[in-house]
mmCIF file of C-alpha atoms in Angstrom:
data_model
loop_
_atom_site.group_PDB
_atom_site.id
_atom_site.type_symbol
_atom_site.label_atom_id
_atom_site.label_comp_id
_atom_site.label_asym_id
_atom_site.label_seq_id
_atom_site.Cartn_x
_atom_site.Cartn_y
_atom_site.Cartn_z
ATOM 1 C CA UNK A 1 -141.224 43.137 -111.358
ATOM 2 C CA UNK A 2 -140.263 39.852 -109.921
ATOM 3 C CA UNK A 3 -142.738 37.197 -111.439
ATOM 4 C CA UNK A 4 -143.316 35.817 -107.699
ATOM 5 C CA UNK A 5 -144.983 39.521 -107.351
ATOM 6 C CA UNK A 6 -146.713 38.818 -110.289
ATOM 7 C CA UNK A 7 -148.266 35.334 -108.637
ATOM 8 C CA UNK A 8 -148.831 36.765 -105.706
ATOM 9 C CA UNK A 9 -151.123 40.026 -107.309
ATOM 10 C CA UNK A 10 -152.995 37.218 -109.598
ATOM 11 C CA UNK A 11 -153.750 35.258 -106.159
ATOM 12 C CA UNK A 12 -155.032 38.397 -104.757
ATOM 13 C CA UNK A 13 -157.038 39.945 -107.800
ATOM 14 C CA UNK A 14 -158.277 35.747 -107.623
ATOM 15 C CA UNK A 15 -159.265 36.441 -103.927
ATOM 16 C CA UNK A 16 -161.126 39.589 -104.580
ATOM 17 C CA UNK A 17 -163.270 38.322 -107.433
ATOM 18 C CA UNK A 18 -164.591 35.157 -105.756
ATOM 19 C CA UNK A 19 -165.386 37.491 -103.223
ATOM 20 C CA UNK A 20 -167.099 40.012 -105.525
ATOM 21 C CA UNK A 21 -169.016 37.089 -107.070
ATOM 22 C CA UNK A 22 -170.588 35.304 -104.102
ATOM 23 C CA UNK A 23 -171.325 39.163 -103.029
ATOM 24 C CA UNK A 24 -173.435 39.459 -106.608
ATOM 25 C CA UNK A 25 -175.124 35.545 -106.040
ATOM 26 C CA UNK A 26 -176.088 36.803 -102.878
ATOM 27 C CA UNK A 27 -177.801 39.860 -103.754
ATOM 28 C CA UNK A 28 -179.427 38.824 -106.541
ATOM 29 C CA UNK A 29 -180.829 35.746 -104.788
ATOM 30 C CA UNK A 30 -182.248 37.668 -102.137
ATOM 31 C CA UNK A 31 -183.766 40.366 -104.891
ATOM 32 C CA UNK A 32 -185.276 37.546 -106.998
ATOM 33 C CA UNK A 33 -186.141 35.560 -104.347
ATOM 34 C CA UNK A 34 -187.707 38.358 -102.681
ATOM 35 C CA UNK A 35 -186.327 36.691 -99.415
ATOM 36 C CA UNK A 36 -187.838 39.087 -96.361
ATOM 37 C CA UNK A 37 -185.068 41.686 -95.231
ATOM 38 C CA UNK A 38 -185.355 40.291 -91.541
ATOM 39 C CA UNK A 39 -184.362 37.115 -92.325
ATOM 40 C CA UNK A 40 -181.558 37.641 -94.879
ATOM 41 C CA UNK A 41 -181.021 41.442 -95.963
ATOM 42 C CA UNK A 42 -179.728 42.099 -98.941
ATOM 43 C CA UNK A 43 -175.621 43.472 -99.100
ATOM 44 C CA UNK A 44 -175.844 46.518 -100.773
ATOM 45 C CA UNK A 45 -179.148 47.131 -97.439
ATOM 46 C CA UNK A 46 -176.137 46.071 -95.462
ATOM 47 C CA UNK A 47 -173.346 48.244 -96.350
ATOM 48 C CA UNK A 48 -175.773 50.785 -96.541
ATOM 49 C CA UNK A 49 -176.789 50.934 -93.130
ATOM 50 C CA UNK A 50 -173.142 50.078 -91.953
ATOM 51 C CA UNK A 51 -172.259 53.776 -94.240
ATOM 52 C CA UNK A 52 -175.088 54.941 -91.940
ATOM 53 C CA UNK A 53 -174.627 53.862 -88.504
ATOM 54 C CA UNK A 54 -170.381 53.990 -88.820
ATOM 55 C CA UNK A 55 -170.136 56.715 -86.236
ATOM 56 C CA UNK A 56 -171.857 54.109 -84.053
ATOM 57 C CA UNK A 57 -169.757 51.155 -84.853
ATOM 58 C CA UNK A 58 -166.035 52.309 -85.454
ATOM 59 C CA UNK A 59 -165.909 53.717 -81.943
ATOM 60 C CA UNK A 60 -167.811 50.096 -81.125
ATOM 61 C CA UNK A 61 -165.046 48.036 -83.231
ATOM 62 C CA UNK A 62 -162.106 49.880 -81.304
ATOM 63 C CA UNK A 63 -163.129 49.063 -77.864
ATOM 64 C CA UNK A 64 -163.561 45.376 -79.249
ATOM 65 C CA UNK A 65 -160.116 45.572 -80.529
ATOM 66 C CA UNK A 66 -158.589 46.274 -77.619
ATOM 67 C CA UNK A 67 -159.011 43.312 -75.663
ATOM 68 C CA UNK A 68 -158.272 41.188 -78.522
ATOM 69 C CA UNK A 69 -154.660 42.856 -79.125
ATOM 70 C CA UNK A 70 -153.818 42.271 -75.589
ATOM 71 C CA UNK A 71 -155.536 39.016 -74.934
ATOM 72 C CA UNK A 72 -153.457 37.473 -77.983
ATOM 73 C CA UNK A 73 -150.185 39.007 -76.504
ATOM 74 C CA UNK A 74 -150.502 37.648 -73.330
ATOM 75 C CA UNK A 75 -150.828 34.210 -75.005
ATOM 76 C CA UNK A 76 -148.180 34.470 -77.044
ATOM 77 C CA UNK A 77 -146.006 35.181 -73.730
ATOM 78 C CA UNK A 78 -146.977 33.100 -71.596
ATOM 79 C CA UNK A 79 -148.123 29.697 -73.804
ATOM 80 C CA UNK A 80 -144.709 29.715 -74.733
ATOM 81 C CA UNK A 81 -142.834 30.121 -71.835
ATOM 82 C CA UNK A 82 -145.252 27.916 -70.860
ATOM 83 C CA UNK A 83 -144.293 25.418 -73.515
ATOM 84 C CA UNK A 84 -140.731 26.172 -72.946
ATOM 85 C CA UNK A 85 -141.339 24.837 -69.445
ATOM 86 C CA UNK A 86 -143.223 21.493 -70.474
ATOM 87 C CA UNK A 87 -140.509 20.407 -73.402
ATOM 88 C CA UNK A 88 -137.201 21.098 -70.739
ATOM 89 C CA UNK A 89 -138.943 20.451 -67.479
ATOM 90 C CA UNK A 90 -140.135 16.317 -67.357
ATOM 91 C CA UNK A 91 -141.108 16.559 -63.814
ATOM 92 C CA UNK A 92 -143.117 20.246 -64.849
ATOM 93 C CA UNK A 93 -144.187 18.233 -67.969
ATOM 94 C CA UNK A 94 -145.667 15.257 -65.504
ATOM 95 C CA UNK A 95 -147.499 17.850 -63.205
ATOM 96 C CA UNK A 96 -148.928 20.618 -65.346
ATOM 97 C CA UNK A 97 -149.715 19.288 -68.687
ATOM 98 C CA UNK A 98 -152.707 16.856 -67.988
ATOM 99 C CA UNK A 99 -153.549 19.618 -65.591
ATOM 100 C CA UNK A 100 -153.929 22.237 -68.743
ATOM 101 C CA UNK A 101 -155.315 19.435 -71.049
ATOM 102 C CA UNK A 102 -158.176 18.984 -68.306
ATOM 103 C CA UNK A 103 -158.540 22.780 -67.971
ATOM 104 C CA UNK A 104 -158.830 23.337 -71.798
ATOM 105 C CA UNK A 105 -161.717 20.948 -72.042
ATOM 106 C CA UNK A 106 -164.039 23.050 -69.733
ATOM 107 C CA UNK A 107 -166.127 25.110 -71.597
ATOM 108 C CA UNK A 108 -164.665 29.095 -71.327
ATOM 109 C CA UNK A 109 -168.135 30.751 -72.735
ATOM 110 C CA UNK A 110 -169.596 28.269 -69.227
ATOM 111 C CA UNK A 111 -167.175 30.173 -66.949
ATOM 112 C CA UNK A 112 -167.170 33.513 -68.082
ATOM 113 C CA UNK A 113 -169.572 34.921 -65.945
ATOM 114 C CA UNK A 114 -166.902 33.851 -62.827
ATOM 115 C CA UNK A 115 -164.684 36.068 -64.709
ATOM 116 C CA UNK A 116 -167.192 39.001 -63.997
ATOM 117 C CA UNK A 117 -167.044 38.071 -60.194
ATOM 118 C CA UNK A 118 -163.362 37.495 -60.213
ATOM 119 C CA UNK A 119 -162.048 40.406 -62.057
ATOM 120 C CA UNK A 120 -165.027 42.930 -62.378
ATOM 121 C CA UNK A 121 -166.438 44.513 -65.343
ATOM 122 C CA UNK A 122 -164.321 46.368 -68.139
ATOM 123 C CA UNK A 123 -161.282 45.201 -70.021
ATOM 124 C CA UNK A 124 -159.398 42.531 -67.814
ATOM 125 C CA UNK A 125 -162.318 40.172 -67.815
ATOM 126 C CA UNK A 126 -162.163 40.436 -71.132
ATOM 127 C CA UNK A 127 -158.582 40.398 -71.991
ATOM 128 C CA UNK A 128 -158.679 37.204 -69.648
ATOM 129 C CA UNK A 129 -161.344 35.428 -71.728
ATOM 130 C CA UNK A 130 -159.452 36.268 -75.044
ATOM 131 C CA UNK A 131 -156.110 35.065 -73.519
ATOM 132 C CA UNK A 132 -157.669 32.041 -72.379
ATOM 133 C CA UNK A 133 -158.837 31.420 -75.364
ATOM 134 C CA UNK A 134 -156.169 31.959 -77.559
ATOM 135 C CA UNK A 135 -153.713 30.325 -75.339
ATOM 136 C CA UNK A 136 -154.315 26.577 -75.804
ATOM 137 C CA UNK A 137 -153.435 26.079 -79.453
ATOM 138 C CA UNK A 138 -150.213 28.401 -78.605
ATOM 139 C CA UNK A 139 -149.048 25.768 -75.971
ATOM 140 C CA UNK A 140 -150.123 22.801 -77.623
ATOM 141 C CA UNK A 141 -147.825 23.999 -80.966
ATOM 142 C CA UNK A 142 -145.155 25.164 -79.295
ATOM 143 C CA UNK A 143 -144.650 21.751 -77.373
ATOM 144 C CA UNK A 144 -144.644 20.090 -80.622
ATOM 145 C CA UNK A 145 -142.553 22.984 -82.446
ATOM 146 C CA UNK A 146 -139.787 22.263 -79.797
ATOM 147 C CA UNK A 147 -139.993 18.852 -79.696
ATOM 148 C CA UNK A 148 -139.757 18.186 -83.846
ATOM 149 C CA UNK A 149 -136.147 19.656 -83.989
ATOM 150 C CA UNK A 150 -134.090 16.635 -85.310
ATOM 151 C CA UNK A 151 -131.879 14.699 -83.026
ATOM 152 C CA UNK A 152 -128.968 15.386 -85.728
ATOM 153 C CA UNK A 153 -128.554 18.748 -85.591
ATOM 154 C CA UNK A 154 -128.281 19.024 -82.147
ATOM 155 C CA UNK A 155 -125.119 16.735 -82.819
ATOM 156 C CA UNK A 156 -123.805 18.585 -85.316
ATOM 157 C CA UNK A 157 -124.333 22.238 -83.338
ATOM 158 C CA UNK A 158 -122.379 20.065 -80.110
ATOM 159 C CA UNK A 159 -119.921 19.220 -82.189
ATOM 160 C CA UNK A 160 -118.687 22.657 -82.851
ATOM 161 C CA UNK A 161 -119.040 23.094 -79.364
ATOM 162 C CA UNK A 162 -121.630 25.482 -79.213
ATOM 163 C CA UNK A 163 -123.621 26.469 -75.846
ATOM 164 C CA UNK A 164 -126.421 25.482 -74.570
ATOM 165 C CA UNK A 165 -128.235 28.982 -74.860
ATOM 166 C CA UNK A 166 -126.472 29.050 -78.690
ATOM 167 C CA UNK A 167 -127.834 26.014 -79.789
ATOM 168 C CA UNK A 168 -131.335 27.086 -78.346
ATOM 169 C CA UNK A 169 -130.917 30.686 -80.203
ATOM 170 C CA UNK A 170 -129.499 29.657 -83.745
ATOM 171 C CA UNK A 171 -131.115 25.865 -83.936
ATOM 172 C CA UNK A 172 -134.073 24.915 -81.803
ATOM 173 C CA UNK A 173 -135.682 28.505 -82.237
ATOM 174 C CA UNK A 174 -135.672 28.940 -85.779
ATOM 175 C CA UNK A 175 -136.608 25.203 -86.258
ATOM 176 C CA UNK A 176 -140.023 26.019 -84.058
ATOM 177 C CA UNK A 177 -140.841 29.482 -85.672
ATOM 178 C CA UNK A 178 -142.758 28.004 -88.396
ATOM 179 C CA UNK A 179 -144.710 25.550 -86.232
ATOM 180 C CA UNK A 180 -145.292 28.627 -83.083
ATOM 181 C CA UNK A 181 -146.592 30.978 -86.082
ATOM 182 C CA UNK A 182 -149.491 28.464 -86.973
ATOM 183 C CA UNK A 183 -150.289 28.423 -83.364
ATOM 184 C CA UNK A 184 -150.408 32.229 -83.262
ATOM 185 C CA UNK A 185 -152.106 32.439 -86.378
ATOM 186 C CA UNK A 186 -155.032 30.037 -84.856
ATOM 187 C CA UNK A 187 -155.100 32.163 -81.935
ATOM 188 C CA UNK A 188 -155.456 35.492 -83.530
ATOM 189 C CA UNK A 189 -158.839 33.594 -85.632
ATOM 190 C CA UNK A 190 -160.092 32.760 -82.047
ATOM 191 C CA UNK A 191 -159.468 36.220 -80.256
ATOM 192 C CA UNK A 192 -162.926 37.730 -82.465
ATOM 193 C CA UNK A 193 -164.779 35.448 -80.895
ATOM 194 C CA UNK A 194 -163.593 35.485 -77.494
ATOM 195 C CA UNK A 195 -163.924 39.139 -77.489
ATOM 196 C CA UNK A 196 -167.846 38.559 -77.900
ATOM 197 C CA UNK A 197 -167.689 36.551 -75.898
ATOM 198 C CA UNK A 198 -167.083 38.417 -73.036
ATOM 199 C CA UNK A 199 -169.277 41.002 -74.273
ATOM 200 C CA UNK A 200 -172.248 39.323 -74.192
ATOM 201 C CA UNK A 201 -171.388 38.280 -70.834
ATOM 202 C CA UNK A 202 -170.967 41.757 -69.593
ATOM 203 C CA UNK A 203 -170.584 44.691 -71.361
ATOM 204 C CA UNK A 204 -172.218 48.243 -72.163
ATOM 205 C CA UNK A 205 -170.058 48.805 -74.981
ATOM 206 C CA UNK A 206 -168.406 46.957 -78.175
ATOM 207 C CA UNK A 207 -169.812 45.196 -80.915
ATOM 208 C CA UNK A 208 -170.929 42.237 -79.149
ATOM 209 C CA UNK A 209 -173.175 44.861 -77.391
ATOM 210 C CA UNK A 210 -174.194 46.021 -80.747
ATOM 211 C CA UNK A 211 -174.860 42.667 -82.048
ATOM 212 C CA UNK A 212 -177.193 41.963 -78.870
ATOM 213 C CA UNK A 213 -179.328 45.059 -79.062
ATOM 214 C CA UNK A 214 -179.390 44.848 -82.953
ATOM 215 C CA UNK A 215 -180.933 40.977 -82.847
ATOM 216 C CA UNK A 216 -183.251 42.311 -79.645
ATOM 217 C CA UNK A 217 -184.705 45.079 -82.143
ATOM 218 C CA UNK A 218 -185.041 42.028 -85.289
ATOM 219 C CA UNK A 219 -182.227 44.627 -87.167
ATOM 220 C CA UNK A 220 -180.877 42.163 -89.540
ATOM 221 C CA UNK A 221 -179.169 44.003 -91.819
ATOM 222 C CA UNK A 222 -177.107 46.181 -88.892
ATOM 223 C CA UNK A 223 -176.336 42.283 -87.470
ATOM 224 C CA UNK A 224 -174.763 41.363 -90.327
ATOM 225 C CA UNK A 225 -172.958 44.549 -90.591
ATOM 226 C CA UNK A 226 -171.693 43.906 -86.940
ATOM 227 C CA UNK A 227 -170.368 40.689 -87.717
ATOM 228 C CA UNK A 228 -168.902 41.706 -91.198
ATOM 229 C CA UNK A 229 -166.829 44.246 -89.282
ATOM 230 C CA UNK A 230 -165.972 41.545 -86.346
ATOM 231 C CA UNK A 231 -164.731 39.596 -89.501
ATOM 232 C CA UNK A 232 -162.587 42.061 -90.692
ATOM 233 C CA UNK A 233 -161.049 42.765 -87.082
ATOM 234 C CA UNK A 234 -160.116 39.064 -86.686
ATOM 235 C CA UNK A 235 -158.762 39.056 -90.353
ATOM 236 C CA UNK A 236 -156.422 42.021 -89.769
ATOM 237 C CA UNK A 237 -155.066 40.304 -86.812
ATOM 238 C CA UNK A 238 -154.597 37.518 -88.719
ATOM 239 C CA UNK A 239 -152.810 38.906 -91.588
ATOM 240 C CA UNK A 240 -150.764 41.056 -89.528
ATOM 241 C CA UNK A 241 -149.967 37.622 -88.022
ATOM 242 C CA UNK A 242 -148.817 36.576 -91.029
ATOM 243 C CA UNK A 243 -146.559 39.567 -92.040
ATOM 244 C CA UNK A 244 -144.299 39.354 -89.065
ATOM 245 C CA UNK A 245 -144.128 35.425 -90.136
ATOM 246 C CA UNK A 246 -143.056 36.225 -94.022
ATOM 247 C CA UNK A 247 -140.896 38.813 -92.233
ATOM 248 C CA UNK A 248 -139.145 35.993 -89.246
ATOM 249 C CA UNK A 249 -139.109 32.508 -91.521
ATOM 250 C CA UNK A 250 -138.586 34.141 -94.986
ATOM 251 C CA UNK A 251 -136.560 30.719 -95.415
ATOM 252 C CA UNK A 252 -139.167 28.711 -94.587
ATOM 253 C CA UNK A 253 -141.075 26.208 -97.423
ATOM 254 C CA UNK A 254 -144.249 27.959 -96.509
ATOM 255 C CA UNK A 255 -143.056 31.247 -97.686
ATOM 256 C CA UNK A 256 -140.776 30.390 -100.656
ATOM 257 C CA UNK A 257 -143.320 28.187 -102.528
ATOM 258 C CA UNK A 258 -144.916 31.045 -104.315
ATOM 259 C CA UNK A 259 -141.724 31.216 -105.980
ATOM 260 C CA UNK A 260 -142.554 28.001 -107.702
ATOM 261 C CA UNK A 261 -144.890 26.565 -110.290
ATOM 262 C CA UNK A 262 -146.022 23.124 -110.793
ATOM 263 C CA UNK A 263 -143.551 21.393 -112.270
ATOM 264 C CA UNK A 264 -140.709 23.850 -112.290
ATOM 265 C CA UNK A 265 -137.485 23.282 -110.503
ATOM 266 C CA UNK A 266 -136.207 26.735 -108.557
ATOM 267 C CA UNK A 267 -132.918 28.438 -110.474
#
């Protein structure tokens, strides 16, 4: 086995233990505290009544994933074409990008509720919310992803006389990648909340519905268990984020370091 596998299992089995320990410090500090269960339950009470009420919140969890998987999709598309647009466009640079600074600062979770009146109830007010969300931080890194690429080697792809679409293809996109992925990866950490969001706005289902009715009834433990699942959503989306990155830039810094220690020099 490689010893960069090796690094990489010792950063995970890392990972999982500070995990496991703040898990332990926080069940034995609400035991010996005796800290009441309605204001901090305790995490075995937690996964407990998660094991119990599971029927209740998988379905729950799915119909919040939804709108997250397509909200971050549509971001992707469109905040870069949209990007795309502002870095080759100056006069579409000029007209639209104050315009979507001065739209990003107004509050989202102010407007949702015109969402509900604009789109109706269900899944495209909340798919628009997510995107809306998620979209920013796309645009604003992919304007800077295409804008980094050095000066020099667009010379030196011009100088072996390669197209225009070429040079976008096997310089300018490869050069972004690294810089679009920590947009998307942003993004996918935002679409979580922006699915709540929504569904506290308006929604009979999902676990932002859960998580409403379960503070309304002073159910602690089943709130925590609502948001410990809405933490694993947002982390798979993350990490599967991340996997198609390791799998596009395997080139990149980012992704090769593990294959270094401190002060040793690669073969």
């Amino acid at each position: 086995m490689k010893p960069s596998i090796f690094r990489a299992m010792r950063r995970q089995v890392h990972t999982a233990a500070s995990l496991v320990g703040a898990i332990v410090v926080w069940e034995l500090a609400v035991r010996l505290l005796r800290v009441p269960e309605y204001i901090l339950p305790a995490p075995s009470r937690v996964f407990g009544d998660l094991v119990h009420n599971i029927a209740i919140v998988l379905p729950a969890a799915l119909y919040t994933l939804e709108p997250m998987v397509l909200g971050l999709l549509m971001a992707v598309v469109f905040g870069v074409a949209l990007a795309l647009l502002v870095v080759y466009s100056k006069p579409f640079e000029a007209i639209f990008y104050p315009l979507l600074v001065v739209l990003q600062i107004i509050p989202k979770i102010a407007i949702a509720p015109l969402f509900i009146i604009w789109v109706g109830f269900g899944l495209p007010s909340k798919v628009l919310l997510v995107f809306l969300l998620s979209f920013f931080p796309i645009v604003v890194n992919s304007i800077i992803a295409f804008k980094s690429i050095e000066s020099d080697v667009f010379d030196l792809a011009k100088s072996y006389r390669a197209s225009r679409l070429r040079i976008f293809w096997k310089v300018e996109l490869p050069g972004a990648l690294p810089s679009l992925f920590a947009g998307f990866k942003v993004a996918a950490a935002l679409s979580a909340t922006a699915a709540v969001v929504a569904e506290f706005v308006a929604s009979d289902n999902g676990l932002g519905y859960l998580l409403l009715g379960y503070n309304g009834n002073m159910n602690t433990s089943m709130s925590f268990a609502v948001i410990v699942v809405l933490s694993v959503l947002g982390l798979l989306l993350y990490g599967v984020v991340e996997l198609i990155e390791r799998w596009a830039i395997p080139w990149h810094v980012s992704q090769r370091r593990e294959d270094f220690t401190v002060g040793q020099s690669p073969a």
